[in-house]
């Protein structure tokens, strides 16, 4: 009698989520993220992302430690003359706060961090366009612990990279794609005088453009594609690798990164929740793993564009650009967050985030992929007065729920 050996995953990859604010940091970790990446008030590429003060970083690090999670700080700008002033103090302060690593692309900032903030781990940003194992080994010799691969790297290339280096590999698995190589773009500089590589990107590639045919003889021009179809686009669809968790794990990716520091807690909680469940399910029993379509359905509830696998399985075609009439994406509104719940009365206290009222079909969801739907039948305000709707932002209301809920569970409804 022979014994069939079962595969055992010895190292589960990290779920790395975006956190543009302290609220998003706490949400991401509650909903399953092993680590979050944030921005400070200098040296980053998201000047409008609600970046963290040192005091907020301290609170975030303390919160993360409670959940055995990590906090990384993105300091991945391209430094011009004068931009690196004060960087030594900045990195030393991050180290002393307890930040787990900094994500850097500029060699000067890397050198400053290594020399002046000894002990603070450095990760190479995707902005540095690392696409081969020789590059990873170079940065290993420079003392870096991890490289965030360029989004243009294929799954086959990841496999080879993993075989030829033991440096930690981080790869994007979900979120917005950039039309420029690894995000190194100057469109915003030319079109809006805002430097995309120093924190001021206006996302010019997402603007609407027209493609015109000019008839010089007739002295007129006509727009191609008409109003129904977009004939010219620089806007890529988003990435979603939820169906490829086995490939990512088997090819040794250490950290699976979700894009979106400027997106909402609805997005952060949903996406972290889905990938947490998929990764845990696969790593628990890879031989009997079955993809659950509900995971993908869940991601569509916070999708803003079409979804694709990016460059992982081939060079994207025009099908991975926003051409033509867009697919109708199910639009959900984040309408509230649970503050408290009384098990005896089955009444939940809700902090309103968007208009809802009696008769609305809503969905509750929480960590560990818990979900249920119900119709709102009763509502009360803070004075326990019966109301029909909750129209005021951040107001506190009470409602009877059909199943138990917990603080920080979320409410949403389809628009």
Tab-separated table of C-alpha atoms in Angstrom:
chain	number	residue	atom	x	y	z
A	1	UNK	CA	0.000	0.000	0.000
A	2	UNK	CA	1.449	3.359	-1.001
A	3	UNK	CA	0.981	6.584	0.887
A	4	UNK	CA	0.035	9.620	-1.156
A	5	UNK	CA	2.043	12.589	0.046
A	6	UNK	CA	0.108	15.804	0.427
A	7	UNK	CA	1.634	19.135	-0.466
A	8	UNK	CA	2.332	21.367	2.495
A	9	UNK	CA	2.753	25.119	2.139
A	10	UNK	CA	5.652	25.971	4.430
A	11	UNK	CA	5.393	29.741	4.016
A	12	UNK	CA	2.108	31.527	3.577
A	13	UNK	CA	2.492	34.775	1.597
A	14	UNK	CA	1.815	38.077	3.255
A	15	UNK	CA	-1.351	40.007	2.405
A	16	UNK	CA	-0.177	43.604	2.031
A	17	UNK	CA	-2.928	46.239	1.920
A	18	UNK	CA	-2.944	49.993	1.252
A	19	UNK	CA	-3.627	52.421	4.084
A	20	UNK	CA	-3.999	56.063	3.124
A	21	UNK	CA	-5.267	57.050	6.583
A	22	UNK	CA	-5.219	55.717	10.127
A	23	UNK	CA	-8.811	54.518	9.733
A	24	UNK	CA	-7.862	52.577	6.594
A	25	UNK	CA	-4.852	51.079	8.378
A	26	UNK	CA	-7.001	49.720	11.175
A	27	UNK	CA	-9.667	48.538	8.736
A	28	UNK	CA	-7.174	46.672	6.551
A	29	UNK	CA	-5.665	44.854	9.516
A	30	UNK	CA	-9.050	43.973	11.024
A	31	UNK	CA	-10.091	42.537	7.658
A	32	UNK	CA	-7.099	40.249	7.291
A	33	UNK	CA	-4.038	42.174	6.112
A	34	UNK	CA	-0.714	40.916	7.489
A	35	UNK	CA	0.864	44.266	6.673
A	36	UNK	CA	-0.046	47.721	5.380
A	37	UNK	CA	1.870	50.348	3.457
A	38	UNK	CA	1.413	54.009	4.272
A	39	UNK	CA	2.939	57.352	3.317
A	40	UNK	CA	4.649	59.948	5.443
A	41	UNK	CA	4.579	63.692	4.923
A	42	UNK	CA	7.665	63.573	2.699
A	43	UNK	CA	9.429	61.509	0.031
A	44	UNK	CA	6.348	59.627	-1.196
A	45	UNK	CA	4.358	59.474	-4.448
A	46	UNK	CA	0.853	60.150	-3.096
A	47	UNK	CA	0.745	63.747	-1.917
A	48	UNK	CA	-3.074	63.622	-1.657
A	49	UNK	CA	-3.398	60.242	0.054
A	50	UNK	CA	-3.994	61.465	3.610
A	51	UNK	CA	-0.376	60.878	4.609
A	52	UNK	CA	0.628	60.113	8.178
A	53	UNK	CA	2.171	62.348	10.801
A	54	UNK	CA	4.730	60.776	13.114
A	55	UNK	CA	2.103	60.637	15.867
A	56	UNK	CA	-0.308	58.790	13.586
A	57	UNK	CA	2.458	56.382	12.609
A	58	UNK	CA	3.074	55.636	16.278
A	59	UNK	CA	-0.608	54.869	16.804
A	60	UNK	CA	-0.695	52.742	13.648
A	61	UNK	CA	2.380	50.742	14.672
A	62	UNK	CA	0.948	50.128	18.126
A	63	UNK	CA	-2.358	48.968	16.638
A	64	UNK	CA	-0.601	46.699	14.131
A	65	UNK	CA	1.503	45.057	16.832
A	66	UNK	CA	-1.667	44.084	18.672
A	67	UNK	CA	-2.640	42.025	15.600
A	68	UNK	CA	0.920	40.843	14.866
A	69	UNK	CA	0.871	42.909	11.666
A	70	UNK	CA	3.512	45.131	10.071
A	71	UNK	CA	3.622	48.722	8.835
A	72	UNK	CA	5.740	49.831	5.867
A	73	UNK	CA	6.274	53.434	4.749
A	74	UNK	CA	6.514	54.345	1.058
A	75	UNK	CA	9.295	56.876	0.416
A	76	UNK	CA	9.594	56.147	-3.288
A	77	UNK	CA	9.879	59.539	-4.950
A	78	UNK	CA	12.541	60.404	-7.535
A	79	UNK	CA	14.728	62.865	-5.654
A	80	UNK	CA	15.845	66.038	-7.437
A	81	UNK	CA	18.468	68.395	-6.024
A	82	UNK	CA	17.400	69.458	-2.564
A	83	UNK	CA	14.650	66.824	-2.224
A	84	UNK	CA	16.777	64.568	-0.017
A	85	UNK	CA	17.412	67.237	2.615
A	86	UNK	CA	16.283	65.958	5.984
A	87	UNK	CA	15.940	62.372	4.772
A	88	UNK	CA	18.344	61.055	7.399
A	89	UNK	CA	16.236	62.480	10.226
A	90	UNK	CA	13.087	61.178	8.531
A	91	UNK	CA	14.355	57.597	8.267
A	92	UNK	CA	15.803	57.601	11.790
A	93	UNK	CA	12.472	58.762	13.172
A	94	UNK	CA	10.652	55.963	11.308
A	95	UNK	CA	13.103	53.434	12.706
A	96	UNK	CA	12.632	54.714	16.252
A	97	UNK	CA	8.827	54.706	15.882
A	98	UNK	CA	8.996	51.013	15.004
A	99	UNK	CA	8.183	51.076	11.276
A	100	UNK	CA	8.960	47.625	9.882
A	101	UNK	CA	10.455	48.745	6.543
A	102	UNK	CA	10.627	51.623	4.072
A	103	UNK	CA	9.822	51.262	0.371
A	104	UNK	CA	12.335	53.300	-1.650
A	105	UNK	CA	13.325	53.635	-5.312
A	106	UNK	CA	15.902	56.441	-5.504
A	107	UNK	CA	19.490	55.171	-4.914
A	108	UNK	CA	20.394	58.342	-3.012
A	109	UNK	CA	17.538	57.858	-0.548
A	110	UNK	CA	18.439	54.174	-0.230
A	111	UNK	CA	22.022	55.140	0.603
A	112	UNK	CA	20.926	57.772	3.115
A	113	UNK	CA	18.599	55.316	4.836
A	114	UNK	CA	21.234	52.573	4.999
A	115	UNK	CA	23.920	54.929	6.335
A	116	UNK	CA	21.888	57.093	8.713
A	117	UNK	CA	19.070	54.796	9.924
A	118	UNK	CA	20.914	51.551	10.537
A	119	UNK	CA	18.562	48.702	11.355
A	120	UNK	CA	15.613	50.005	9.324
A	121	UNK	CA	14.859	47.411	6.583
A	122	UNK	CA	14.667	48.720	3.007
A	123	UNK	CA	12.383	47.380	0.269
A	124	UNK	CA	12.926	48.384	-3.350
A	125	UNK	CA	9.879	50.128	-4.819
A	126	UNK	CA	8.186	48.971	-8.003
A	127	UNK	CA	9.198	52.399	-9.381
A	128	UNK	CA	12.726	50.994	-9.790
A	129	UNK	CA	11.427	48.533	-12.429
A	130	UNK	CA	13.082	45.351	-11.153
A	131	UNK	CA	12.377	42.677	-13.780
A	132	UNK	CA	15.161	40.055	-13.487
A	133	UNK	CA	17.031	38.057	-10.885
A	134	UNK	CA	20.370	39.812	-11.550
A	135	UNK	CA	18.748	43.062	-10.456
A	136	UNK	CA	17.445	41.445	-7.288
A	137	UNK	CA	20.843	39.995	-6.461
A	138	UNK	CA	22.428	43.421	-6.994
A	139	UNK	CA	20.066	44.982	-4.475
A	140	UNK	CA	20.645	42.110	-2.059
A	141	UNK	CA	24.353	42.943	-2.121
A	142	UNK	CA	23.396	46.529	-1.320
A	143	UNK	CA	21.656	45.324	1.833
A	144	UNK	CA	17.991	45.375	0.778
A	145	UNK	CA	15.655	42.700	2.147
A	146	UNK	CA	12.864	42.775	-0.422
A	147	UNK	CA	12.130	43.894	-3.972
A	148	UNK	CA	8.703	44.941	-5.224
A	149	UNK	CA	8.681	43.634	-8.770
A	150	UNK	CA	7.686	45.754	-11.735
A	151	UNK	CA	4.082	45.163	-12.755
A	152	UNK	CA	5.359	44.110	-16.195
A	153	UNK	CA	6.948	40.872	-14.918
A	154	UNK	CA	5.300	37.633	-16.081
A	155	UNK	CA	4.527	34.564	-13.990
A	156	UNK	CA	7.207	32.573	-15.847
A	157	UNK	CA	9.749	35.286	-15.035
A	158	UNK	CA	8.736	35.214	-11.371
A	159	UNK	CA	9.359	31.473	-11.346
A	160	UNK	CA	12.885	31.939	-12.716
A	161	UNK	CA	13.597	34.854	-10.374
A	162	UNK	CA	12.560	32.752	-7.399
A	163	UNK	CA	14.847	29.908	-8.465
A	164	UNK	CA	17.879	32.209	-8.700
A	165	UNK	CA	17.575	34.510	-5.712
A	166	UNK	CA	16.538	34.190	-2.085
A	167	UNK	CA	15.672	37.879	-1.732
A	168	UNK	CA	12.055	38.430	-0.692
A	169	UNK	CA	9.691	39.032	-3.612
A	170	UNK	CA	6.680	41.327	-3.453
A	171	UNK	CA	4.222	41.536	-6.352
A	172	UNK	CA	1.070	43.514	-7.050
A	173	UNK	CA	-2.030	41.336	-7.249
A	174	UNK	CA	-4.944	43.788	-7.255
A	175	UNK	CA	-5.779	47.366	-8.172
A	176	UNK	CA	-5.023	50.034	-10.724
A	177	UNK	CA	-2.539	49.476	-13.522
A	178	UNK	CA	-0.421	52.236	-15.049
A	179	UNK	CA	-0.074	52.900	-18.760
A	180	UNK	CA	3.604	53.758	-18.221
A	181	UNK	CA	6.377	51.322	-17.363
A	182	UNK	CA	6.237	50.683	-13.625
A	183	UNK	CA	4.512	54.018	-13.120
A	184	UNK	CA	7.440	56.094	-14.372
A	185	UNK	CA	5.464	58.714	-16.259
A	186	UNK	CA	5.834	62.365	-17.216
A	187	UNK	CA	2.368	62.966	-18.718
A	188	UNK	CA	1.259	64.821	-15.608
A	189	UNK	CA	4.393	66.984	-15.702
A	190	UNK	CA	3.716	68.114	-19.270
A	191	UNK	CA	-0.067	68.415	-19.097
A	192	UNK	CA	-0.631	69.835	-15.617
A	193	UNK	CA	2.807	70.899	-14.370
A	194	UNK	CA	2.576	68.352	-11.555
A	195	UNK	CA	5.420	65.868	-11.172
A	196	UNK	CA	4.141	62.297	-11.132
A	197	UNK	CA	7.442	61.008	-9.782
A	198	UNK	CA	7.538	63.445	-6.889
A	199	UNK	CA	4.029	62.946	-5.535
A	200	UNK	CA	1.830	65.091	-7.764
A	201	UNK	CA	0.361	62.796	-10.442
A	202	UNK	CA	-2.920	64.064	-11.941
A	203	UNK	CA	-3.579	60.676	-13.601
A	204	UNK	CA	-3.619	62.220	-17.065
A	205	UNK	CA	-3.923	58.732	-18.561
A	206	UNK	CA	-7.386	58.427	-16.991
A	207	UNK	CA	-8.718	61.527	-18.725
A	208	UNK	CA	-11.113	61.229	-21.658
A	209	UNK	CA	-9.571	61.911	-25.037
A	210	UNK	CA	-11.019	62.197	-28.516
A	211	UNK	CA	-9.486	60.824	-31.716
A	212	UNK	CA	-10.314	63.011	-34.719
A	213	UNK	CA	-10.083	62.472	-38.460
A	214	UNK	CA	-9.284	65.684	-40.326
A	215	UNK	CA	-10.520	66.305	-43.853
A	216	UNK	CA	-8.327	69.197	-44.972
A	217	UNK	CA	-10.018	69.545	-48.391
A	218	UNK	CA	-13.434	69.932	-46.825
A	219	UNK	CA	-12.083	71.975	-43.946
A	220	UNK	CA	-13.688	69.867	-41.234
A	221	UNK	CA	-12.916	67.154	-38.731
A	222	UNK	CA	-14.956	64.296	-37.338
A	223	UNK	CA	-14.579	62.360	-34.115
A	224	UNK	CA	-13.952	58.659	-34.533
A	225	UNK	CA	-15.942	56.202	-32.482
A	226	UNK	CA	-18.830	58.563	-31.802
A	227	UNK	CA	-20.340	58.935	-28.379
A	228	UNK	CA	-20.990	55.235	-27.786
A	229	UNK	CA	-17.451	53.954	-28.239
A	230	UNK	CA	-14.126	55.358	-27.145
A	231	UNK	CA	-11.744	55.309	-30.112
A	232	UNK	CA	-8.652	56.393	-28.176
A	233	UNK	CA	-7.619	55.487	-24.647
A	234	UNK	CA	-4.496	55.464	-22.495
A	235	UNK	CA	-6.390	54.004	-19.557
A	236	UNK	CA	-5.678	50.419	-18.534
A	237	UNK	CA	-8.192	48.170	-16.817
A	238	UNK	CA	-7.473	47.111	-13.232
A	239	UNK	CA	-5.666	43.998	-12.069
A	240	UNK	CA	-7.293	41.122	-10.179
A	241	UNK	CA	-5.277	37.957	-9.510
A	242	UNK	CA	-7.853	36.225	-7.330
A	243	UNK	CA	-7.971	33.245	-9.716
A	244	UNK	CA	-4.182	32.872	-9.641
A	245	UNK	CA	-3.441	32.438	-5.948
A	246	UNK	CA	-2.008	28.912	-6.521
A	247	UNK	CA	0.471	30.187	-9.130
A	248	UNK	CA	1.590	33.074	-6.936
A	249	UNK	CA	2.105	30.853	-3.892
A	250	UNK	CA	3.782	27.997	-5.778
A	251	UNK	CA	6.188	30.406	-7.482
A	252	UNK	CA	7.371	31.747	-4.158
A	253	UNK	CA	5.983	35.275	-3.992
A	254	UNK	CA	6.488	36.377	-0.385
A	255	UNK	CA	4.133	39.357	-0.318
A	256	UNK	CA	0.929	39.912	-2.302
A	257	UNK	CA	0.304	43.614	-2.672
A	258	UNK	CA	-3.024	45.404	-3.095
A	259	UNK	CA	-2.943	48.852	-4.725
A	260	UNK	CA	-5.059	51.783	-3.545
A	261	UNK	CA	-3.918	54.110	-0.745
A	262	UNK	CA	-6.410	56.720	-1.927
A	263	UNK	CA	-9.386	54.354	-2.004
A	264	UNK	CA	-12.105	53.948	0.628
A	265	UNK	CA	-12.403	51.675	3.656
A	266	UNK	CA	-15.148	49.889	1.678
A	267	UNK	CA	-12.534	48.957	-0.942
A	268	UNK	CA	-9.768	48.151	1.545
A	269	UNK	CA	-11.952	45.960	3.752
A	270	UNK	CA	-13.520	44.076	0.844
A	271	UNK	CA	-10.331	43.336	-1.086
A	272	UNK	CA	-8.265	42.393	1.980
A	273	UNK	CA	-11.101	40.150	3.168
A	274	UNK	CA	-11.317	38.299	-0.164
A	275	UNK	CA	-7.604	37.656	-0.634
A	276	UNK	CA	-7.220	36.653	3.016
A	277	UNK	CA	-9.877	33.971	2.586
A	278	UNK	CA	-8.521	32.717	-0.775
A	279	UNK	CA	-4.923	32.487	0.449
A	280	UNK	CA	-5.864	30.786	3.702
A	281	UNK	CA	-8.057	28.299	1.851
A	282	UNK	CA	-5.336	27.372	-0.633
A	283	UNK	CA	-2.514	27.160	1.904
A	284	UNK	CA	-4.584	25.014	4.270
A	285	UNK	CA	-5.109	22.269	1.672
A	286	UNK	CA	-3.553	22.968	-1.738
A	287	UNK	CA	-4.320	19.478	-3.083
A	288	UNK	CA	-8.059	19.918	-2.624
A	289	UNK	CA	-8.285	23.628	-3.302
A	290	UNK	CA	-11.290	24.778	-5.317
A	291	UNK	CA	-11.733	28.372	-6.461
A	292	UNK	CA	-14.863	29.973	-5.026
A	293	UNK	CA	-16.664	32.248	-7.548
A	294	UNK	CA	-18.103	34.224	-4.626
A	295	UNK	CA	-14.634	35.698	-4.054
A	296	UNK	CA	-14.590	37.222	-7.515
A	297	UNK	CA	-18.198	38.397	-7.185
A	298	UNK	CA	-17.188	40.181	-4.008
A	299	UNK	CA	-14.342	42.022	-5.750
A	300	UNK	CA	-16.734	43.294	-8.410
A	301	UNK	CA	-18.682	45.092	-5.655
A	302	UNK	CA	-15.805	47.563	-5.271
A	303	UNK	CA	-14.497	47.487	-8.856
A	304	UNK	CA	-14.242	50.767	-10.752
A	305	UNK	CA	-13.105	49.307	-14.085
A	306	UNK	CA	-12.830	46.010	-15.928
A	307	UNK	CA	-10.493	43.435	-14.359
A	308	UNK	CA	-7.629	41.470	-15.907
A	309	UNK	CA	-4.442	39.589	-15.007
A	310	UNK	CA	-2.170	42.353	-16.319
A	311	UNK	CA	1.183	41.122	-17.647
A	312	UNK	CA	1.270	37.874	-15.674
A	313	UNK	CA	0.181	35.592	-18.531
A	314	UNK	CA	1.076	37.640	-21.601
A	315	UNK	CA	1.337	41.168	-22.923
A	316	UNK	CA	-2.004	42.979	-22.508
A	317	UNK	CA	-3.910	43.707	-25.704
A	318	UNK	CA	-6.490	46.357	-26.524
A	319	UNK	CA	-8.923	44.189	-24.530
A	320	UNK	CA	-7.080	45.286	-21.393
A	321	UNK	CA	-7.620	48.952	-22.259
A	322	UNK	CA	-10.797	50.915	-21.663
A	323	UNK	CA	-11.956	50.891	-25.283
A	324	UNK	CA	-15.545	50.780	-26.392
A	325	UNK	CA	-18.663	50.599	-24.312
A	326	UNK	CA	-17.698	49.627	-20.762
A	327	UNK	CA	-19.113	46.619	-19.014
A	328	UNK	CA	-21.844	47.512	-16.557
A	329	UNK	CA	-20.236	47.031	-13.161
A	330	UNK	CA	-22.480	46.400	-10.131
A	331	UNK	CA	-22.308	49.612	-8.137
A	332	UNK	CA	-22.469	49.337	-4.356
A	333	UNK	CA	-22.555	52.175	-1.851
A	334	UNK	CA	-20.852	51.879	1.513
A	335	UNK	CA	-23.624	53.067	3.817
A	336	UNK	CA	-22.581	52.356	7.391
A	337	UNK	CA	-20.338	50.763	9.968
A	338	UNK	CA	-21.420	48.850	13.064
A	339	UNK	CA	-20.520	50.550	16.340
A	340	UNK	CA	-22.252	48.165	18.741
A	341	UNK	CA	-24.688	45.251	18.901
A	342	UNK	CA	-27.043	43.991	21.616
A	343	UNK	CA	-27.510	40.250	21.387
A	344	UNK	CA	-30.648	40.277	23.527
A	345	UNK	CA	-32.601	42.880	21.545
A	346	UNK	CA	-30.826	42.129	18.225
A	347	UNK	CA	-30.406	45.868	17.721
A	348	UNK	CA	-27.263	47.247	16.115
A	349	UNK	CA	-25.905	50.765	16.507
A	350	UNK	CA	-24.743	52.060	13.129
A	351	UNK	CA	-22.600	55.022	12.110
A	352	UNK	CA	-24.135	56.247	8.849
A	353	UNK	CA	-21.776	56.786	5.888
A	354	UNK	CA	-24.346	57.179	3.089
A	355	UNK	CA	-28.116	57.677	2.799
A	356	UNK	CA	-30.279	54.630	3.581
A	357	UNK	CA	-33.733	53.984	4.947
A	358	UNK	CA	-36.660	51.652	5.623
A	359	UNK	CA	-37.370	49.300	2.735
A	360	UNK	CA	-33.765	49.226	1.458
A	361	UNK	CA	-32.209	45.837	0.752
A	362	UNK	CA	-28.800	45.923	2.408
A	363	UNK	CA	-25.845	43.644	3.005
A	364	UNK	CA	-23.704	43.298	6.116
A	365	UNK	CA	-20.175	41.940	5.823
A	366	UNK	CA	-17.308	41.502	8.220
A	367	UNK	CA	-13.895	39.873	8.679
A	368	UNK	CA	-13.482	36.173	7.902
A	369	UNK	CA	-15.729	36.606	4.861
A	370	UNK	CA	-18.989	36.787	6.820
A	371	UNK	CA	-22.016	38.059	4.855
A	372	UNK	CA	-25.791	38.288	5.069
A	373	UNK	CA	-28.556	40.357	3.473
A	374	UNK	CA	-31.754	41.782	4.887
A	375	UNK	CA	-34.372	44.463	4.350
A	376	UNK	CA	-34.423	47.417	6.724
A	377	UNK	CA	-37.744	47.356	8.579
A	378	UNK	CA	-37.139	49.659	11.555
A	379	UNK	CA	-34.859	52.634	12.238
A	380	UNK	CA	-34.322	54.860	15.280
A	381	UNK	CA	-32.167	57.927	15.835
A	382	UNK	CA	-29.947	58.631	18.857
A	383	UNK	CA	-33.003	59.725	20.854
A	384	UNK	CA	-34.731	56.403	20.096
A	385	UNK	CA	-37.229	58.207	17.879
A	386	UNK	CA	-38.553	56.241	14.931
A	387	UNK	CA	-37.264	57.551	11.580
A	388	UNK	CA	-37.762	56.561	7.942
A	389	UNK	CA	-34.266	57.392	6.670
A	390	UNK	CA	-30.745	58.152	7.819
A	391	UNK	CA	-29.834	61.083	5.545
A	392	UNK	CA	-27.169	62.901	7.574
A	393	UNK	CA	-23.500	62.021	7.198
A	394	UNK	CA	-21.946	60.233	10.188
A	395	UNK	CA	-25.214	60.250	12.164
A	396	UNK	CA	-25.787	57.430	14.639
A	397	UNK	CA	-28.840	55.234	14.106
A	398	UNK	CA	-30.196	51.976	15.475
A	399	UNK	CA	-31.780	49.117	13.578
A	400	UNK	CA	-32.897	45.566	14.222
A	401	UNK	CA	-30.754	43.012	12.389
A	402	UNK	CA	-31.626	39.485	11.344
A	403	UNK	CA	-28.245	38.008	12.329
A	404	UNK	CA	-25.608	38.942	14.921
A	405	UNK	CA	-23.077	41.597	13.897
A	406	UNK	CA	-19.894	42.931	15.475
A	407	UNK	CA	-18.293	46.356	15.823
A	408	UNK	CA	-16.499	47.361	12.610
A	409	UNK	CA	-18.713	45.178	10.399
A	410	UNK	CA	-19.776	47.113	7.313
A	411	UNK	CA	-23.108	47.877	5.607
A	412	UNK	CA	-23.602	48.428	1.883
A	413	UNK	CA	-26.368	48.458	-0.686
A	414	UNK	CA	-26.540	48.219	-4.449
A	415	UNK	CA	-27.189	51.519	-6.173
